[in-house]
Tab-separated table of C-alpha atoms in Angstrom:
chain	number	residue	atom	x	y	z
A	1	MET	CA	66.295	84.179	250.575
A	2	THR	CA	67.785	81.439	248.374
A	3	LYS	CA	71.283	82.266	247.159
A	4	ILE	CA	72.661	81.611	243.719
A	5	ARG	CA	75.709	79.402	243.993
A	6	SER	CA	78.307	78.217	241.538
A	7	THR	CA	80.253	74.997	241.874
A	8	THR	CA	83.259	72.923	240.824
A	9	VAL	CA	86.631	74.535	240.069
A	10	LEU	CA	89.884	72.573	239.609
A	11	ALA	CA	93.503	73.621	239.054
A	12	VAL	CA	96.334	71.208	238.283
A	13	LYS	CA	100.091	71.636	238.055
A	14	HIS	CA	101.604	68.781	236.035
A	15	ASN	CA	104.641	68.271	233.799
A	16	GLY	CA	105.640	71.938	233.950
A	17	SER	CA	102.287	73.536	233.214
A	18	ILE	CA	99.253	74.722	235.154
A	19	SER	CA	95.646	74.630	233.983
A	20	ILE	CA	92.484	75.740	235.733
A	21	GLY	CA	88.923	74.933	234.778
A	22	ALA	CA	85.348	75.009	235.976
A	23	ASP	CA	81.925	73.795	235.029
A	24	GLY	CA	79.203	76.251	234.062
A	25	GLN	CA	76.379	75.443	236.447
A	26	ALA	CA	74.877	77.863	238.947
A	27	THR	CA	72.133	76.627	241.228
A	28	MET	CA	69.495	78.436	243.215
A	29	GLY	CA	68.508	76.086	246.014
A	30	ASN	CA	68.023	72.762	244.239
A	31	THR	CA	67.267	74.246	240.800
A	32	VAL	CA	69.666	74.958	237.948
A	33	ALA	CA	69.533	78.735	237.546
A	34	LYS	CA	72.065	78.948	234.714
A	35	SER	CA	74.107	76.352	232.869
A	36	ASN	CA	76.877	78.432	231.301
A	37	VAL	CA	78.342	80.646	234.041
A	38	LYS	CA	81.912	81.718	233.328
A	39	LYS	CA	83.723	81.004	236.607
A	40	ILE	CA	87.243	81.420	235.198
A	41	ARG	CA	88.702	84.914	234.887
A	42	LYS	CA	92.050	86.161	233.590
A	43	LEU	CA	93.815	88.977	235.444
A	44	GLN	CA	97.032	90.911	234.861
A	45	ASN	CA	96.878	90.451	231.068
A	46	GLY	CA	96.400	86.689	231.406
A	47	LYS	CA	99.384	86.109	233.715
A	48	ILE	CA	97.053	85.126	236.565
A	49	VAL	CA	93.916	83.037	236.194
A	50	THR	CA	91.250	82.724	238.885
A	51	GLY	CA	88.274	80.490	239.481
A	52	PHE	CA	85.487	80.874	242.020
A	53	ALA	CA	82.913	78.770	243.833
A	54	GLY	CA	80.156	79.949	246.138
A	55	SER	CA	77.945	82.985	245.873
A	56	THR	CA	78.532	84.580	242.469
A	57	ALA	CA	78.048	88.184	243.582
A	58	ASP	CA	80.396	87.612	246.521
A	59	ALA	CA	82.978	86.040	244.209
A	60	PHE	CA	82.952	89.072	241.897
A	61	THR	CA	83.518	91.351	244.890
A	62	LEU	CA	86.503	89.236	245.935
A	63	LEU	CA	87.886	89.087	242.398
A	64	GLU	CA	87.778	92.889	242.199
A	65	ARG	CA	89.575	93.182	245.547
A	66	PHE	CA	92.157	90.580	244.490
A	67	ASP	CA	92.813	92.460	241.240
A	68	GLU	CA	93.301	95.668	243.263
A	69	LYS	CA	95.808	93.865	245.506
A	70	LEU	CA	97.647	92.526	242.460
A	71	SER	CA	97.983	96.059	241.116
A	72	ALA	CA	99.115	97.352	244.508
A	73	TYR	CA	101.805	94.663	244.819
A	74	GLY	CA	103.153	94.679	241.280
A	75	GLY	CA	101.443	91.466	240.178
A	76	ASN	CA	102.958	89.424	243.032
A	77	MET	CA	100.237	86.771	243.354
A	78	LYS	CA	101.269	85.341	246.732
A	79	ARG	CA	101.587	88.749	248.362
A	80	ALA	CA	98.266	89.902	246.900
A	81	ALA	CA	96.577	86.700	248.126
A	82	ILE	CA	97.921	87.122	251.646
A	83	GLU	CA	96.864	90.768	251.791
A	84	LEU	CA	93.372	89.906	250.498
A	85	ALA	CA	93.080	87.118	253.088
A	86	LYS	CA	94.017	89.585	255.843
A	87	ASP	CA	91.335	91.999	254.656
A	88	TRP	CA	88.830	89.190	254.207
A	89	ARG	CA	89.371	88.085	257.776
A	90	THR	CA	89.280	91.520	259.426
A	91	ASP	CA	86.885	93.598	257.317
A	92	ARG	CA	83.269	93.303	258.540
A	93	TYR	CA	81.826	93.525	255.043
A	94	LEU	CA	84.237	91.047	253.453
A	95	ARG	CA	83.868	88.576	256.331
A	96	LYS	CA	80.249	87.999	255.323
A	97	LEU	CA	81.100	87.043	251.746
A	98	GLU	CA	80.487	83.389	250.939
A	99	SER	CA	82.896	82.371	248.244
A	100	MET	CA	86.230	80.682	247.679
A	101	LEU	CA	88.866	81.398	245.056
A	102	ILE	CA	91.582	79.446	243.327
A	103	VAL	CA	94.286	81.688	241.884
A	104	ALA	CA	97.152	80.513	239.710
A	105	ASP	CA	100.085	81.860	237.777
A	106	LYS	CA	102.693	79.996	235.712
A	107	ASP	CA	104.436	78.744	238.864
A	108	ASP	CA	101.919	78.372	241.697
A	109	ILE	CA	98.356	77.526	242.656
A	110	LEU	CA	96.677	78.985	245.760
A	111	ILE	CA	93.304	78.499	247.424
A	112	LEU	CA	91.828	81.537	249.218
A	113	SER	CA	89.089	80.886	251.741
A	114	GLY	CA	86.777	83.187	253.642
A	115	THR	CA	88.392	82.212	256.924
A	116	GLY	CA	91.588	84.010	255.975
A	117	ASP	CA	93.433	80.940	254.724
A	118	VAL	CA	95.857	80.993	251.813
A	119	LEU	CA	96.641	77.387	250.981
A	120	GLU	CA	99.230	76.126	248.523
A	121	PRO	CA	98.454	72.486	247.736
A	122	ASP	CA	101.295	70.008	248.281
A	123	ASN	CA	100.371	67.807	245.340
A	124	GLY	CA	99.754	70.494	242.704
A	125	ILE	CA	95.969	70.017	242.768
A	126	ALA	CA	93.455	72.535	244.102
A	127	ALA	CA	89.699	72.033	244.023
A	128	ILE	CA	86.758	74.015	245.415
A	129	GLY	CA	82.984	73.776	245.194
A	130	SER	CA	80.407	71.053	245.590
A	131	GLY	CA	82.076	68.644	243.175
A	132	SER	CA	85.589	69.440	244.352
A	133	MET	CA	86.367	66.146	246.058
A	134	TYR	CA	85.295	64.140	242.984
A	135	ALA	CA	87.412	66.329	240.702
A	136	GLN	CA	90.370	66.255	243.086
A	137	ALA	CA	90.279	62.459	243.423
A	138	ALA	CA	90.106	62.034	239.654
A	139	ALA	CA	92.971	64.493	239.110
A	140	GLN	CA	95.144	62.725	241.673
A	141	ALA	CA	94.525	59.365	240.004
A	142	LEU	CA	95.278	60.773	236.552
A	143	LYS	CA	98.471	62.513	237.721
A	144	THR	CA	99.658	59.263	239.277
A	145	HIS	CA	98.622	56.769	236.605
A	146	ALA	CA	98.429	58.750	233.349
A	147	LYS	CA	101.690	60.668	233.477
A	148	ASP	CA	101.593	61.312	229.710
A	149	LEU	CA	98.586	63.634	230.062
A	150	ASN	CA	99.200	67.375	230.345
A	151	SER	CA	97.592	69.650	232.936
A	152	TYR	CA	94.817	70.731	230.559
A	153	GLU	CA	93.820	67.145	229.795
A	154	ILE	CA	93.850	66.201	233.486
A	155	VAL	CA	91.604	69.151	234.378
A	156	GLU	CA	89.234	68.341	231.518
A	157	GLU	CA	88.873	64.635	232.329
A	158	SER	CA	88.610	65.268	236.073
A	159	LEU	CA	85.846	67.841	235.653
A	160	LYS	CA	83.977	65.448	233.354
A	161	ILE	CA	84.150	62.763	236.045
A	162	ALA	CA	82.928	65.233	238.681
A	163	ALA	CA	80.039	66.271	236.399
A	164	ASP	CA	79.034	62.627	235.989
A	165	ILE	CA	78.814	62.224	239.784
A	166	CYS	CA	77.845	65.610	241.284
A	167	ILE	CA	74.367	66.956	240.576
A	168	TYR	CA	75.620	70.538	241.092
A	169	THR	CA	78.268	70.221	238.351
A	170	ASN	CA	77.648	70.142	234.598
A	171	HIS	CA	79.629	69.391	231.428
A	172	ASN	CA	79.827	73.017	230.177
A	173	LEU	CA	83.541	73.398	230.876
A	174	ILE	CA	85.851	76.368	230.576
A	175	ILE	CA	89.543	75.538	230.930
A	176	GLU	CA	92.560	77.816	230.672
A	177	LYS	CA	96.192	76.772	230.424
A	178	ILE	CA	98.547	79.304	231.976
A	179	SER	CA	101.634	80.122	229.948
């Protein structure tokens, strides 16, 4: 059975702010199934913003579990991420889910993978999905050489570059700046 997959998500921490964005394309095999998927979700009254890549149904399951962990740990994003990663790694059902998450609050960005990893990027850039390396490279270049841009502008321009290169990424962008 062909799975529906969603693609490029990028988060950037720059000049004191964090923004996270994603394209809107979901593919089924090598066909565009939907062009305006909303891959960015706000949790905890907008204090935490998440983005997902991979199987959409699996991502929603993980987002629900992450939100439960946030509630259980008083909104502590890092603790909730670590506890979700533990469950993801040990729970038979969760282990089969094929998705990745980027989670961010006003201070930090984390990548959660299905192998139980919780990664905090050294350079303030996190990217997942099929166009992630294009978006990450563009964001790194913009952070280094266009220091006057804010995090929102870097995410926007980087996702546009990824969409120009990656056939699984489109220009229907949703971007959130975390306050």
